[in-house]
Every structure is written in structure tokens, then in C-alpha cells.
Amino acid sequence: MPIVTAPALPVTDAQRVELERMAGSTALAHRQVVQAKALLWAADGVANQEIARRCEVDSDAVRRWRTRFAEKGVGGVGVIAKGRGRKSSLPAGTVEEVVRLTHKELPADGSTHWSTRSMATRVGIGKDAVAQIWADHNLKPWRVDTFKISNDPRFEEKLVDVVGMYLNPPARAVVFSFDEKTQCQALDRTQPSLPMKAGRAGTMTHDYKRNGTIDLFAAMNIATGTVITDFNKGHAGADVLRFFKQIDAAVPRGLAVHVVLDNLSAHSTPAIMKWLGHRDRRRWHLHFTPTSSSWLNLIERWFKELTDKRLRRGVFTSVAELTREITSWADHWNDDPKPFIWKATAQDIITKVQRGRATLRQINTQTDH
């Protein structure tokens, strides 16, 4: 749906900088953050009705925000008119203290994070009030995301190379994203699973019987989304070379072959380098992702699809059955393939990584002191 435009709200450069700071704040009141975002959209010419839809308010509220900004500038953003609004039952400074404690301190009992009840006890308010403050400031102390910043000295160089293959693949070439999903387990449950019925989800036992493992090799054509697969008992250099030959046979002559892969030693053994060095393989080009950067390899996204939709709830009585079922699932995928579209630019990623590295250096410096 095209975005309807309207006369842009006049905003100076200094006002825009302040509005952007308010819109990205995690400490200001929710109404201030929302109004700052709305005013930035208004400055870009977005219509009042569209802004209202994005902010989940009515268009009259957006008009009032624009009028107040025109009269009072940034100082009027999020300010409640005298006599209006629900009176807070919390002591002055309570919200700021909850936000500060959530960001800066841990519970005295040694817990790794706050709960609504532990924070309520610490500050002396109700747990529902804590939950509301966290919701208003988009704080989720019960959650944790994993990360690993690459220390590869050639990180930027490899990143630009791989992302360039995704965003601007070369002409007359096929680009593959390749990796192994090692140790795929043929798991059988100790008791039959119960089917789903009204009021009850499907069930499966928490314990299982292991019936062996197999290594899955997969290479995705990033343009079409089709995937080439193979299975091996290991992932040594000889296994990788055999799969490379399978890829080579699948690509028509006259087209170059570009393969994005990680820097596992098995991917660059002398036998593989000798095979690639042959004049018949001059069309082959390998593009290695930086260390600790598996997220940069698109085939990992396909592995997630496979795990979520076939493996996690699957029951397999043998490795042979596991292999058949994965092959069948992959065949169905290739009947209607869906390529994964990479959108992030290399510069955007580098900026985030540099910000992460700076934060880690700051934390390490504080720890050392």
C-alpha cells in the first residue's frame, strides 16, 4: 500500500536530532517516545491518518501533537496538559529508579536478573506496576540473546565479499551457500506420542532413544532456493570433495560456480585445493565467511526450516529412516523452493560490529579496573 503524503511538519536540524534521540530512548516515558516518532514521520511528509495507524491512536491526537510542537517545540513533546491525564499513584522518581536498577544493578540474592516480584520488593511497589514500567520502556530482563563478535582479522574483507555475492551476484554464475549439519540424530521416543485434540496440544515424551547419527551436507542455490543434499558418516576432506563434485555435476558448463562456506579445515584440504587447481575447475571460486559468523551463511536459515518443520518433532527408528525423511522433505522443498533474500548491507553490519566491539572494550576496561 503506497504511503499517503502530506505537507511536511517544519523541523530544524537541531530539533530533528533531539526528536531522534527521544524516539530511540529506553528511559523516557512511552508517550514521549511515540510522539517523537510521530513528529519525525510528520516531518517526512507522512499523512496524519497513516501516522495515527502506526501509533495506534486517532488522527485528532496526531493533529494535537503537531500543533503543540509548532507552538512549544521539542519541549512540548509528551507533556500532559495541566489537569489532564491519570494521576500516578507511584512516588516521584519510582519509574526512574526501576529503570536504573534494571539496567545497572542485580538482585542482592545473587540472581542473574530481576523478576517483577524481586523488583517490586526492592522498590516497594506492586509487581503489576513493575510489569507496566518494563512494558512502557520495552525492558525484558527475563530474556537473553546469544551473540559472538568475530575476532577474524580479515572480518571486514570477508564480510564485504560474501554480502556482495548475495546482493550483487556475478553474471553467468551460480552462487551456492554450503555447510554441513553434523550429528543429525535419529531419535525415537520411549512411548508413542498422543495426538492433538480440543483443549490439549499434541504430546511427546521428554526422553528418547538414540538410534545413531548422520552428517547432512547441503548447498543452496541462492537465486532459486533449490538445495542439493547428501549424507555422510563424517565430514572429512574426502567427504567434502565428493560433495563438491556433486555440485560441479549439477551446474551446466559455461557457468561459473561460487560457493559461500565457513573456514572449517576440511573445506580446504590439500586434496580439495589440488582438485580446484585443475584447469577444468577454473570456474570454481570459494568465499569464506569470517570466523564465528555462521549467521552470514544463508544455508543455516534452511537448516532452521528443516529442524523446525521436520526434525524437532520427528520420530526416527534408524539412521536409514532419518535419511529417507530428510531427503523426502528436501525434495518437497525443491518442488516449490523459496530463496532467502539477504537485505543487510555490509556497511550496516560493520557499523553494528564496531559498536559491539566498542561496548566490549568498555566492559573489559571497567572489569580490569
Coordinates of C-alpha atoms in Angstrom, one line a residue:
M1 CA 0.0 0.0 0.0
P2 CA 1.5 3.4 -1.0
I3 CA 2.1 5.8 1.8
V4 CA 0.0 8.9 1.6
T5 CA 2.0 12.1 1.9
A6 CA 1.0 15.4 3.5
P7 CA 2.7 18.8 3.9
A8 CA 5.8 18.2 5.9
L9 CA 6.0 19.5 9.5
P10 CA 8.7 22.2 9.7
V11 CA 11.6 20.8 11.8
T12 CA 15.0 22.3 12.2
D13 CA 18.1 20.2 12.1
A14 CA 18.6 20.6 15.9
Q15 CA 15.0 19.7 16.5
R16 CA 15.3 16.6 14.4
V17 CA 18.4 15.4 16.3
E18 CA 16.6 15.8 19.6
L19 CA 13.5 14.0 18.3
E20 CA 15.6 11.1 17.0
R21 CA 17.2 10.9 20.5
M22 CA 13.8 10.8 22.1
A23 CA 12.4 8.3 19.6
G24 CA 15.2 5.9 20.4
S25 CA 15.2 6.3 24.1
T26 CA 14.6 3.4 26.5
A27 CA 14.3 5.6 29.6
L28 CA 11.8 8.3 28.6
A29 CA 8.0 7.8 29.1
H30 CA 6.3 5.8 26.4
R31 CA 4.1 8.7 25.3
Q32 CA 7.2 10.8 24.6
V33 CA 8.8 8.1 22.5
V34 CA 5.6 7.6 20.5
Q35 CA 5.1 11.3 19.9
A36 CA 8.7 11.8 18.9
K37 CA 8.4 9.1 16.3
A38 CA 5.1 10.6 15.1
L39 CA 6.6 14.0 14.7
L40 CA 9.6 12.6 12.7
W41 CA 7.1 10.9 10.3
A42 CA 5.2 14.2 10.1
A43 CA 8.5 16.0 9.2
D44 CA 9.0 13.4 6.4
G45 CA 5.5 14.2 5.0
V46 CA 3.6 11.2 6.1
A47 CA -0.1 11.9 6.3
N48 CA -1.8 12.2 9.7
Q49 CA -4.0 9.2 9.2
E50 CA -1.0 6.9 8.4
I51 CA 0.8 8.2 11.4
A52 CA -2.2 7.5 13.6
R53 CA -2.4 4.0 12.2
R54 CA 1.3 3.4 13.0
C55 CA 1.0 4.9 16.5
E56 CA -2.4 3.2 17.2
V57 CA -4.1 6.5 18.0
D58 CA -6.7 8.6 16.2
S59 CA -5.8 11.3 13.7
D60 CA -7.0 14.1 16.1
A61 CA -4.3 13.1 18.5
V62 CA -1.7 13.5 15.8
R63 CA -3.0 16.9 14.9
R64 CA -2.8 18.0 18.5
W65 CA 0.8 16.8 18.7
R66 CA 1.7 18.7 15.6
T67 CA 0.0 21.9 16.9
R68 CA 1.8 21.6 20.3
F69 CA 5.1 21.1 18.5
A70 CA 4.6 24.1 16.3
E71 CA 3.9 26.2 19.5
K72 CA 6.3 24.8 22.0
G73 CA 8.9 22.9 20.0
V74 CA 10.7 19.8 21.4
G75 CA 9.9 20.9 25.0
G76 CA 6.2 20.1 24.4
V77 CA 6.7 16.6 23.2
G78 CA 4.9 14.1 25.5
V79 CA 3.9 16.8 28.0
I80 CA 0.5 16.2 29.6
A81 CA -1.6 19.3 29.8
K82 CA -2.3 20.6 33.3
G83 CA -5.3 18.9 34.8
R84 CA -5.3 16.1 32.2
G85 CA -4.2 12.5 32.4
R86 CA -4.5 9.9 35.1
K87 CA -2.6 10.8 38.3
S88 CA 0.2 8.5 39.1
S89 CA -0.1 6.6 42.3
L90 CA 3.7 5.9 42.4
P91 CA 6.0 8.1 44.5
A92 CA 8.0 10.6 42.4
G93 CA 11.2 9.1 41.0
T94 CA 9.9 5.5 41.2
V95 CA 9.8 4.9 37.5
E96 CA 13.3 6.2 37.0
E97 CA 14.6 4.1 39.9
V98 CA 13.1 0.9 38.4
V99 CA 14.6 1.6 35.0
R100 CA 18.0 2.4 36.6
L101 CA 18.0 -0.8 38.7
T102 CA 17.0 -2.9 35.7
H103 CA 19.9 -1.5 33.7
K104 CA 22.6 -1.1 36.3
E105 CA 22.2 -3.5 39.2
L106 CA 21.4 -7.1 40.0
P107 CA 19.3 -8.6 42.8
A108 CA 21.1 -8.8 46.2
D109 CA 20.4 -12.6 46.4
G110 CA 22.8 -13.3 43.5
S111 CA 20.1 -13.9 40.9
T112 CA 21.2 -13.2 37.3
H113 CA 18.2 -10.9 36.6
W114 CA 15.2 -9.2 38.1
S115 CA 11.7 -10.6 38.2
T116 CA 8.6 -8.4 38.7
R117 CA 8.4 -9.7 42.3
S118 CA 12.0 -9.2 43.2
M119 CA 12.0 -5.7 41.7
A120 CA 8.7 -4.9 43.5
T121 CA 10.2 -6.0 46.8
R122 CA 13.3 -3.9 46.2
V123 CA 11.5 -0.7 45.3
G124 CA 8.4 -1.1 47.4
I125 CA 5.7 -1.2 44.8
G126 CA 3.4 -3.8 43.3
K127 CA 4.6 -6.4 40.8
D128 CA 2.0 -5.2 38.3
A129 CA 3.4 -1.7 38.5
V130 CA 6.9 -3.1 37.7
A131 CA 5.5 -5.0 34.8
Q132 CA 3.9 -1.9 33.4
I133 CA 7.1 0.2 33.8
W134 CA 9.0 -2.5 31.9
A135 CA 6.4 -2.6 29.2
D136 CA 6.4 1.2 28.9
H137 CA 10.2 1.2 28.4
N138 CA 10.4 -2.0 26.4
L139 CA 12.6 -3.8 29.0
K140 CA 12.6 -7.6 29.1
P141 CA 15.1 -8.7 31.8
W142 CA 13.9 -12.3 31.7
R143 CA 15.2 -12.6 28.1
V144 CA 18.7 -13.1 26.9
D145 CA 20.0 -13.2 23.3
T146 CA 23.2 -15.0 22.4
F147 CA 25.9 -13.4 20.3
K148 CA 29.6 -13.7 19.3
I149 CA 31.5 -10.9 17.7
S150 CA 34.1 -12.3 15.3
N151 CA 37.8 -11.6 16.0
D152 CA 38.8 -12.6 12.5
P153 CA 41.5 -10.1 11.4
R154 CA 40.0 -10.2 7.9
F155 CA 36.4 -9.8 9.1
E156 CA 35.5 -6.7 7.0
E157 CA 37.2 -8.1 3.9
K158 CA 35.4 -11.5 4.1
L159 CA 32.1 -9.8 5.0
V160 CA 32.1 -7.5 2.0
D161 CA 33.0 -10.4 -0.2
V162 CA 30.1 -12.6 1.0
V163 CA 27.5 -9.9 1.2
G164 CA 28.5 -8.8 -2.2
M165 CA 27.8 -12.2 -3.5
Y166 CA 24.3 -12.1 -2.0
L167 CA 23.3 -8.6 -3.0
N168 CA 25.0 -8.5 -6.4
P169 CA 25.8 -12.0 -7.7
P170 CA 28.0 -12.2 -10.7
A171 CA 26.6 -12.7 -14.2
R172 CA 26.7 -16.2 -15.8
A173 CA 27.3 -17.8 -12.5
V174 CA 25.6 -20.0 -9.9
V175 CA 26.1 -19.0 -6.2
F176 CA 25.8 -21.6 -3.6
S177 CA 25.6 -21.4 0.2
F178 CA 27.1 -24.6 1.6
D179 CA 27.6 -26.1 5.0
E180 CA 27.2 -29.4 7.0
K181 CA 24.6 -30.1 9.6
T182 CA 26.6 -32.5 11.7
Q183 CA 25.4 -35.2 14.0
C184 CA 21.8 -35.3 12.9
Q185 CA 20.3 -37.7 15.4
A186 CA 17.8 -40.4 14.7
L187 CA 15.7 -40.1 17.8
D188 CA 12.9 -42.4 18.8
R189 CA 10.6 -41.6 21.7
T190 CA 10.3 -44.1 24.5
Q191 CA 6.4 -44.1 24.3
P192 CA 4.0 -43.3 21.5
S193 CA 3.0 -39.6 21.1
L194 CA -0.5 -38.6 21.9
P195 CA -2.4 -36.7 19.1
M196 CA -3.7 -33.2 19.5
K197 CA -7.4 -32.8 20.4
A198 CA -9.6 -30.0 21.6
G199 CA -8.2 -28.4 24.7
R200 CA -4.9 -30.4 24.5
A201 CA -1.8 -30.0 22.4
G202 CA 0.0 -32.9 20.8
T203 CA 2.4 -34.6 23.2
M204 CA 5.7 -36.5 23.1
T205 CA 7.9 -37.9 25.8
H206 CA 10.7 -35.8 27.2
D207 CA 13.1 -38.7 26.9
Y208 CA 14.2 -40.6 23.8
K209 CA 16.3 -43.4 22.4
R210 CA 19.2 -42.6 20.2
N211 CA 19.5 -44.7 17.0
G212 CA 22.7 -43.2 15.5
T213 CA 23.7 -40.1 13.7
I214 CA 24.4 -38.9 10.2
D215 CA 26.0 -35.7 8.7
L216 CA 23.9 -33.8 6.3
F217 CA 25.7 -31.8 3.5
A218 CA 23.6 -29.1 1.8
A219 CA 24.2 -26.4 -0.7
M220 CA 21.5 -23.8 -1.6
N221 CA 21.3 -22.0 -4.9
I222 CA 20.7 -18.5 -3.6
A223 CA 19.0 -17.4 -6.7
T224 CA 16.4 -20.2 -7.0
G225 CA 16.3 -21.5 -3.4
T226 CA 16.8 -25.1 -4.6
V227 CA 19.0 -27.3 -2.3
I228 CA 21.5 -30.1 -3.2
T229 CA 21.9 -32.6 -0.3
D230 CA 24.0 -35.6 0.5
F231 CA 24.7 -37.7 3.6
N232 CA 28.0 -39.0 5.1
K233 CA 29.1 -40.7 8.3
G234 CA 31.6 -37.9 8.8
H235 CA 32.7 -34.6 7.3
A236 CA 36.4 -35.1 6.5
G237 CA 38.1 -33.5 3.4
A238 CA 37.3 -36.6 1.3
D239 CA 33.5 -36.2 2.1
V240 CA 33.6 -32.5 1.2
L241 CA 35.4 -33.2 -2.0
R242 CA 32.8 -35.8 -3.0
F243 CA 30.1 -33.2 -2.4
F244 CA 31.9 -30.5 -4.4
K245 CA 32.0 -32.9 -7.3
Q246 CA 28.2 -33.4 -6.9
I247 CA 27.8 -29.6 -7.1
D248 CA 30.0 -29.4 -10.1
A249 CA 28.0 -32.0 -11.9
A250 CA 24.8 -30.1 -11.2
V251 CA 25.9 -26.8 -12.8
P252 CA 25.8 -26.6 -16.6
R253 CA 29.1 -26.0 -18.4
G254 CA 29.7 -22.4 -19.2
L255 CA 28.5 -21.1 -15.8
A256 CA 30.9 -20.1 -13.0
V257 CA 30.5 -21.8 -9.6
H258 CA 30.7 -19.6 -6.5
V259 CA 30.4 -21.3 -3.1
V260 CA 30.0 -19.4 0.3
L261 CA 31.2 -21.6 3.1
D262 CA 32.9 -21.4 6.5
N263 CA 36.6 -21.8 7.2
L264 CA 36.5 -25.4 8.6
S265 CA 39.8 -27.1 7.8
A266 CA 38.0 -29.9 6.0
H267 CA 36.9 -27.4 3.4
S268 CA 40.4 -26.6 2.2
T269 CA 42.4 -29.8 2.5
P270 CA 45.3 -30.4 0.0
A271 CA 43.2 -32.8 -2.0
I272 CA 40.4 -30.2 -2.4
M273 CA 42.9 -27.5 -3.3
K274 CA 44.5 -29.9 -5.9
W275 CA 41.1 -30.6 -7.4
L276 CA 40.2 -26.9 -7.5
G277 CA 43.6 -26.2 -9.1
H278 CA 42.8 -28.3 -12.1
R279 CA 42.2 -26.3 -15.3
D280 CA 38.7 -27.8 -15.6
R281 CA 37.8 -26.2 -12.3
R282 CA 38.8 -22.7 -13.2
R283 CA 35.2 -21.7 -12.9
W284 CA 35.2 -22.5 -9.2
H285 CA 35.5 -19.8 -6.6
L286 CA 35.3 -20.2 -2.8
H287 CA 34.2 -17.4 -0.5
F288 CA 34.9 -18.0 3.2
T289 CA 32.8 -16.4 5.9
P290 CA 34.7 -14.8 8.9
T291 CA 35.3 -17.0 12.0
S292 CA 32.3 -17.1 14.4
S293 CA 30.0 -15.8 11.7
S294 CA 27.8 -18.8 10.8
W295 CA 24.8 -16.3 10.7
L296 CA 26.4 -15.0 7.4
N297 CA 25.8 -18.3 5.7
L298 CA 22.3 -18.5 4.2
I299 CA 22.2 -22.3 4.3
E300 CA 21.9 -22.0 8.1
R301 CA 18.4 -20.5 7.6
W302 CA 17.4 -23.5 5.6
F303 CA 18.8 -25.8 8.3
K304 CA 16.5 -24.0 10.8
E305 CA 13.5 -24.7 8.5
L306 CA 14.4 -28.3 8.4
T307 CA 14.8 -28.5 12.1
D308 CA 11.6 -26.7 13.0
K309 CA 9.4 -28.4 10.4
R310 CA 10.8 -32.0 10.3
L311 CA 13.4 -32.9 12.8
R312 CA 12.4 -31.5 16.2
R313 CA 9.2 -33.4 16.5
G314 CA 10.2 -36.3 14.3
V315 CA 10.4 -39.9 15.4
F316 CA 13.1 -42.0 13.6
T317 CA 13.8 -45.6 14.4
S318 CA 17.0 -45.8 12.4
V319 CA 19.6 -43.6 10.5
A320 CA 18.2 -45.0 7.3
E321 CA 14.7 -43.7 8.1
L322 CA 16.1 -40.4 9.2
T323 CA 18.0 -40.1 5.8
R324 CA 14.9 -41.0 3.8
E325 CA 12.7 -38.5 5.7
I326 CA 15.2 -35.6 5.3
T327 CA 15.5 -36.5 1.6
S328 CA 11.8 -36.5 1.2
W329 CA 11.4 -33.2 2.9
A330 CA 14.2 -31.6 0.8
D331 CA 12.5 -33.0 -2.4
H332 CA 9.2 -31.3 -1.4
W333 CA 11.2 -28.1 -0.7
N334 CA 12.7 -28.2 -4.2
D335 CA 9.3 -28.7 -5.8
D336 CA 8.4 -25.2 -4.6
P337 CA 11.7 -23.6 -3.5
K338 CA 11.7 -20.3 -1.6
P339 CA 15.0 -18.4 -1.8
F340 CA 16.0 -16.4 1.2
I341 CA 16.6 -12.8 0.4
W342 CA 19.6 -11.0 2.0
K343 CA 18.9 -7.4 2.7
A344 CA 21.5 -6.0 5.1
T345 CA 24.4 -4.1 3.5
A346 CA 28.0 -4.8 4.5
Q347 CA 28.3 -1.3 5.9
D348 CA 25.3 -1.7 8.1
I349 CA 26.8 -4.9 9.6
I350 CA 30.2 -3.4 10.0
T351 CA 28.7 -0.4 11.9
K352 CA 26.9 -2.8 14.3
V353 CA 30.0 -4.9 14.8
Q354 CA 32.1 -1.8 15.5
R355 CA 29.5 -0.7 18.0
G356 CA 29.6 -4.1 19.7
R357 CA 33.4 -4.1 19.8
A358 CA 33.5 -0.7 21.4
T359 CA 31.0 -1.9 24.0
L360 CA 33.0 -5.0 24.8
R361 CA 36.2 -2.9 25.1
Q362 CA 34.4 -0.6 27.5
I363 CA 33.1 -3.5 29.6
N364 CA 36.6 -5.2 29.6
T365 CA 38.2 -1.9 30.7
Q366 CA 35.7 -1.5 33.6
T367 CA 36.2 -5.1 34.6
D368 CA 40.0 -4.7 34.6
H369 CA 39.7 -1.6 36.8

